[in-house]
Amino acid sequence: MKIGITCYPTYGGSGVVATELGKELANRGHDVHFISYALPIRLTMKDRVYFHEVEVLTYPLFEYPPYDLVLATKMAEVMTRFDLDILHVHYAIPHSISAYLAKMMLRDRVVPFVTTLHGTDITLVGNDRSYLPITRFGIEQSDAVTAVSEYLRQRTIQEFQILRPILVVPNFVDCNVYGRSSDRTLRRRFAQDDEGILTHISNFRPVKRVEDVIGIFALVRKNRKARLLMVGDGPERPKAEWLANTHGVAQDVLFVGKQNDMSELLAISDVLLLPSELESFGLVALEAMACEVPVIATRVGGVPEVVRDGIDGYLYEVGDVQAMADGCLSVLNNPKVRENLGKAARDRATRHFCASKIVLQYEDLYSRTIEEVRSRH
Ligand code: GMT
């Protein structure tokens, strides 16, 4: 198939999923055309992968340059020029609206589009009154819609009063790339042999509750030697740095910034901390699980669909910093517990969330959607 993919190219789960999906589809012999305003972060150019940049003209009249219109124009151009069979957009706003416009712009052919809902497009942005009607319209006009968890599917149906089917296609991880590492050299760059490594990876937005990450670590540090790796960047980073100072643990907290290769850092971690207010899936928890890293997270949104409490890690109420610190300590102080949780987590990741399995579901959805839409025209 000739497949177009649009996503946010910056750091964030939806862009990562879209990029990894495109790479897998290209490996399977499809032509994949990425359409976005920048090269997606994890995208490396290879055979059958193409990138089409959306360049937005600024003009003094435009206080708000109309990205969605330029994107629609580029989508229509790529659809025609490369004879696309289907377009897959990740994150509803504004991508599904641009895809709808592009589809309408074509005169002599129909190119269906699939929308994948990732989370904040529904739970934070989409249900704001100023975006709700247009988000609902984008969902209704899509030729197929998927959500990354059952939680997100249900929430979309309830909040947007959606009657059309929404298919759950969970996020995935490349189980060949993500795995445990016994290489002590990389580990020693961050911690001594008797120090546990706790890792947090996010875009440092308020929903991630980085203040709880630091609070949990400070409690852990009172009880044993440990290091905290803070991976990523975003608006709450200064607050996290300030809190590390005020808790007196700054020397053991390493802010390593945005990284392209999470697999390396996860492969040497002992615990993944994800105390978010909400996660529709929690891709980073899955990536950790594939690396045999137990997950200490909040019982929110789609997280329990990924992490089984007491089996792959432990789940807690939002803000229960003390309980999450106790959970970390029970993992760090008991190597056997850490190992058992880690092995179970890896087993779950490989059985249910491996790229090879999930990509087939998208492939199948594309074929069915193309056939349905063609049979109607
Ligand atoms: O988490 C974010 O702030 C961004 C958002 C994104 O677009 O990357 O993440 C959402 O999509 C991820 C990939 O499907 C999910 O793993 C995250 O759980 C989801 N974030 C939220 O629901 C807060």
XYZ file of C-alpha atoms and ligand atoms in Angstrom:
400
model
C 0.000 0.000 0.000
C 0.976 3.645 -0.355
C 0.310 5.143 3.045
C 0.436 8.753 4.260
C 1.119 9.417 7.957
C 0.660 12.721 9.761
C 1.740 13.248 13.360
C 3.330 15.784 15.676
C 7.045 15.433 14.993
C 8.143 16.541 18.464
C 8.803 14.482 21.600
C 5.621 12.769 22.725
C 4.052 9.340 22.613
C 1.762 9.968 19.637
C 4.633 11.052 17.382
C 6.752 8.120 18.553
C 3.984 5.600 17.838
C 3.309 7.122 14.390
C 7.004 7.084 13.499
C 7.624 3.529 14.684
C 4.495 2.408 12.847
C 5.699 4.033 9.613
C 9.109 2.385 9.918
C 7.547 -1.038 10.531
C 5.166 -0.618 7.580
C 8.098 0.291 5.327
C 9.941 -2.842 6.528
C 6.888 -4.805 5.475
C 7.101 -3.431 1.932
C 4.676 -0.492 2.005
C 5.567 2.997 0.785
C 5.194 5.404 3.703
C 4.897 9.179 3.255
C 5.254 11.280 6.408
C 3.584 14.701 6.146
C 4.446 17.106 8.963
C 6.105 20.442 9.731
C 9.407 18.794 10.760
C 11.105 15.425 10.481
C 9.646 13.254 13.278
C 12.244 12.802 16.027
C 12.755 9.064 15.758
C 12.530 8.969 11.967
C 15.608 7.817 10.131
C 15.296 7.964 6.381
C 15.386 4.561 4.734
C 13.992 2.727 1.729
C 10.270 3.267 1.189
C 10.123 6.119 3.731
C 9.514 9.648 2.429
C 9.132 12.941 4.225
C 7.073 15.899 2.981
C 7.571 19.090 4.923
C 4.646 21.414 5.564
C 5.970 24.958 5.297
C 3.755 27.641 6.769
C 3.930 31.068 5.170
C 3.782 33.858 7.708
C 2.163 37.138 6.738
C 1.624 40.252 8.865
C -2.146 39.746 8.685
C -1.824 36.279 10.190
C -1.528 36.610 13.920
C -2.239 32.862 13.892
C -0.742 31.242 10.743
C -3.293 28.682 9.461
C -1.203 25.491 9.789
C -4.233 23.221 9.367
C -4.948 24.685 5.906
C -1.364 24.374 4.720
C -1.293 20.827 6.055
C -4.525 19.998 4.157
C -3.022 21.412 0.971
C 0.148 19.331 1.392
C -1.889 16.215 2.185
C -3.957 16.646 -0.989
C -0.809 17.245 -3.038
C 0.925 14.104 -1.680
C -2.266 12.040 -2.084
C -2.417 12.954 -5.776
C 1.261 12.994 -6.667
C 2.125 9.708 -4.960
C -1.218 8.058 -5.573
C -1.797 7.310 -1.871
C -4.206 4.518 -0.951
C -4.860 5.786 2.559
C -3.866 8.502 5.038
C -3.398 7.794 8.752
C -3.456 10.778 11.106
C -2.286 10.603 14.715
C -3.885 12.991 17.219
C -7.290 14.346 16.213
C -6.589 18.073 16.433
C -6.144 19.470 13.829
C -4.977 16.485 11.799
C -8.344 14.816 11.223
C -9.827 18.134 10.056
C -6.937 18.732 7.651
C -7.334 15.161 6.358
C -11.052 15.737 5.822
C -10.351 18.945 3.867
C -7.682 17.189 1.778
C -10.085 14.381 0.967
C -12.718 16.918 -0.123
C -10.180 18.777 -2.285
C -9.528 15.751 -4.520
C -11.756 15.754 -7.595
C -11.401 12.428 -9.301
C -10.532 9.973 -6.554
C -11.267 9.146 -2.945
C -8.484 8.622 -0.429
C -9.834 7.408 2.919
C -8.312 8.527 6.198
C -7.909 6.832 9.566
C -7.704 8.843 12.802
C -5.909 7.466 15.855
C -6.838 9.098 19.158
C -3.929 9.226 21.598
C -5.194 10.869 24.745
C -4.878 14.562 25.358
C -6.603 15.223 22.008
C -9.700 13.865 23.796
C -9.103 14.327 27.521
C -7.548 17.810 27.667
C -7.778 19.703 24.398
C -10.631 18.061 22.544
C -13.195 18.370 25.299
C -12.529 22.073 25.789
C -15.677 23.848 24.550
C -13.734 25.705 21.871
C -12.554 22.465 20.248
C -15.261 19.929 21.092
C -17.590 20.359 18.077
C -14.741 20.344 15.551
C -13.080 17.342 17.225
C -16.374 15.445 17.157
C -16.767 16.368 13.482
C -13.256 15.066 12.699
C -14.007 11.788 14.465
C -17.352 11.383 12.691
C -15.919 12.137 9.246
C -12.943 9.778 9.549
C -13.265 6.596 7.520
C -11.997 4.623 10.527
C -11.108 5.624 14.081
C -8.848 3.878 16.553
C -8.041 4.581 20.196
C -4.924 3.416 22.012
C -6.832 1.926 24.978
C -10.291 0.766 25.972
C -10.349 3.596 28.508
C -9.843 6.169 25.739
C -12.448 4.518 23.530
C -15.070 4.664 26.314
C -14.195 8.211 27.265
C -14.429 9.388 23.644
C -17.851 7.780 23.231
C -19.138 9.361 26.458
C -17.728 12.856 26.089
C -18.330 13.293 22.374
C -21.547 11.234 22.124
C -19.972 9.205 19.328
C -22.151 6.552 17.696
C -19.704 5.213 15.119
C -17.398 2.279 15.941
C -14.001 3.015 17.470
C -11.466 0.203 17.355
C -8.915 -0.243 20.128
C -5.423 -0.768 18.715
C -2.956 -0.576 21.590
C 0.459 1.016 21.363
C 3.414 -1.239 20.761
C 7.134 -1.638 21.353
C 9.910 -3.175 19.293
C 10.793 -6.119 21.540
C 14.027 -6.703 19.622
C 15.316 -3.213 20.364
C 13.943 -2.829 23.914
C 15.411 -5.396 26.301
C 17.531 -5.802 29.461
C 21.202 -4.962 29.308
C 23.872 -6.575 31.461
C 26.400 -3.946 30.301
C 27.667 -2.356 33.534
C 29.701 0.320 31.705
C 26.716 2.451 30.734
C 25.152 1.913 34.171
C 28.325 3.156 35.863
C 28.047 6.435 33.925
C 24.995 7.211 36.027
C 25.298 5.283 39.291
C 27.602 3.232 41.469
C 27.011 -0.489 41.842
C 25.206 -0.142 45.190
C 22.866 2.615 43.953
C 19.439 1.834 42.504
C 18.434 3.705 39.344
C 14.957 5.210 39.179
C 13.962 6.688 35.822
C 11.269 9.145 34.794
C 10.661 9.946 31.118
C 8.170 12.559 29.970
C 7.495 15.905 28.327
C 7.470 17.528 31.802
C 3.925 18.827 31.425
C 1.716 19.389 34.507
C -0.217 16.161 33.786
C 3.003 14.177 34.461
C 3.284 15.471 38.081
C 7.073 15.797 38.105
C 6.783 17.261 41.629
C 5.645 13.806 42.767
C 8.582 12.189 40.965
C 10.991 14.310 43.010
C 8.962 13.812 46.217
C 9.022 10.023 45.780
C 12.744 10.032 45.098
C 13.470 12.205 48.155
C 11.672 9.638 50.371
C 13.512 6.745 48.730
C 16.834 8.536 49.145
C 16.224 8.875 52.903
C 16.246 5.085 53.109
C 18.880 3.966 50.639
C 21.421 5.028 48.034
C 19.847 5.721 44.683
C 19.967 7.932 41.611
C 17.092 9.469 39.671
C 17.343 9.911 35.890
C 15.015 12.626 34.630
C 14.728 12.154 30.871
C 13.002 14.686 28.612
C 12.194 18.349 28.836
C 9.225 20.672 29.111
C 7.564 23.486 31.062
C 7.820 21.868 34.527
C 11.539 21.136 34.360
C 12.632 24.282 36.267
C 10.156 23.392 39.021
C 11.545 19.843 39.200
C 15.121 21.181 39.416
C 14.124 23.613 42.152
C 12.344 20.858 44.113
C 15.380 18.570 43.848
C 17.352 21.365 45.492
C 14.849 22.104 48.238
C 14.550 18.378 49.083
C 18.367 18.236 49.297
C 18.700 15.496 46.652
C 19.968 17.566 43.704
C 23.339 15.780 43.622
C 21.551 12.451 42.978
C 19.079 13.693 40.364
C 20.417 13.727 36.811
C 18.487 15.794 34.274
C 19.664 14.296 30.997
C 17.300 16.238 28.694
C 15.697 14.959 25.510
C 17.126 11.673 24.293
C 16.502 9.807 21.078
C 17.284 6.352 22.374
C 15.150 5.456 25.400
C 16.002 1.773 25.095
C 19.584 2.316 26.323
C 18.536 4.216 29.454
C 15.661 1.896 30.277
C 17.860 -1.161 29.828
C 19.957 -0.079 32.830
C 17.095 1.212 35.042
C 15.681 -0.548 38.114
C 12.318 1.239 38.364
C 10.244 3.417 36.031
C 8.304 6.179 37.770
C 5.095 7.384 36.119
C 2.937 9.160 38.740
C 0.784 11.006 36.138
C -2.554 12.665 36.759
C -3.773 10.854 33.639
C -2.394 8.609 30.901
C -4.550 7.167 28.169
C -1.925 4.453 27.671
C 1.525 5.290 29.069
C 3.826 4.265 26.219
C 6.920 4.739 28.327
C 5.611 2.180 30.854
C 5.388 -0.368 28.053
C 8.896 0.474 26.818
C 10.172 -0.036 30.380
C 8.340 -3.347 30.698
C 10.020 -4.619 27.518
C 13.335 -3.846 29.257
C 12.299 -5.863 32.347
C 11.884 -2.690 34.388
C 9.093 -2.770 37.033
C 6.710 0.188 36.763
C 5.584 2.308 39.708
C 2.647 4.308 38.352
C -0.754 5.770 39.115
C -3.942 3.775 38.569
C -5.322 6.173 35.960
C -6.814 6.038 32.466
C -5.429 3.202 30.359
C -2.445 2.414 32.594
C -4.078 -0.667 34.220
C -4.598 -2.078 30.710
C -0.819 -2.072 30.315
C 0.617 -2.597 33.824
C -0.883 -5.336 36.026
C -0.787 -4.214 39.654
C 1.432 -6.537 41.710
C 2.594 -8.460 38.620
C 4.511 -6.054 36.371
C 4.833 -3.278 38.923
C 2.604 -1.447 41.403
C -0.242 1.033 40.853
C -1.297 3.755 43.323
C -3.705 6.638 43.790
C -2.668 9.961 42.247
C -0.529 11.960 44.684
C 0.167 9.093 47.109
C 3.870 9.899 47.192
C 4.594 7.901 50.370
C 3.032 4.697 49.020
C 4.887 5.055 45.707
C 8.178 5.565 47.579
C 7.445 2.418 49.625
C 6.762 0.559 46.374
C 10.102 1.694 44.961
C 11.902 0.591 48.114
C 10.348 -2.851 48.066
C 11.619 -3.266 44.487
C 15.080 -1.784 45.079
C 15.706 -3.617 48.355
C 14.640 -7.039 47.071
C 16.537 -8.120 43.941
C 14.322 -11.206 43.600
C 11.140 -9.070 43.615
C 12.681 -6.750 41.038
C 13.643 -9.658 38.851
C 10.235 -11.378 39.065
C 8.305 -8.184 38.294
C 10.709 -7.394 35.458
C 10.416 -10.848 33.884
C 6.606 -10.767 34.108
C 6.597 -7.305 32.560
C 8.779 -8.390 29.648
C 6.624 -11.439 29.134
C 3.478 -9.281 28.971
C 5.108 -6.810 26.570
C 6.226 -9.553 24.194
C 2.936 -11.460 24.340
C 0.534 -8.552 23.869
C 2.281 -5.401 22.690
C 5.009 -6.393 20.263
C 5.305 -4.257 17.137
C 5.070 -7.321 14.896
C 1.574 -8.124 16.245
C 0.088 -4.636 16.447
C 1.291 -3.444 13.028
C -0.681 -6.317 11.462
C -3.839 -4.890 13.071
C -3.247 -1.516 11.424
C -2.452 -3.179 8.093
C -5.667 -5.134 8.293
C -7.646 -2.001 9.180
C -6.180 -0.112 6.203
C -7.126 -2.917 3.773
C -10.688 -3.140 5.103
C -11.150 0.636 5.075
C -9.837 1.014 1.518
C -12.097 -1.791 0.321
C -15.189 -0.399 2.086
C -14.665 3.136 0.800
C -13.910 1.988 -2.763
C -16.985 -0.221 -2.816
C -19.130 2.807 -1.913
C -17.827 4.934 -4.808
O 1.377 12.720 27.116
C 1.310 13.749 26.446
O 1.338 14.849 26.968
C 1.267 13.729 24.965
C 0.495 12.650 24.259
C 1.157 12.579 22.925
O 0.608 13.072 21.968
O 2.253 12.077 22.860
O 0.526 11.396 24.938
C -0.605 10.584 24.786
O -0.350 9.621 23.774
C 0.583 8.584 24.115
C 0.751 7.673 22.919
O -0.436 7.039 22.554
C 0.095 7.824 25.342
O 1.020 6.810 25.681
C -0.033 8.801 26.522
O -0.574 8.108 27.623
C -0.966 9.943 26.129
N -0.918 10.950 27.195
C -1.948 11.205 27.989
O -3.018 10.629 27.913
C -1.713 12.251 29.018
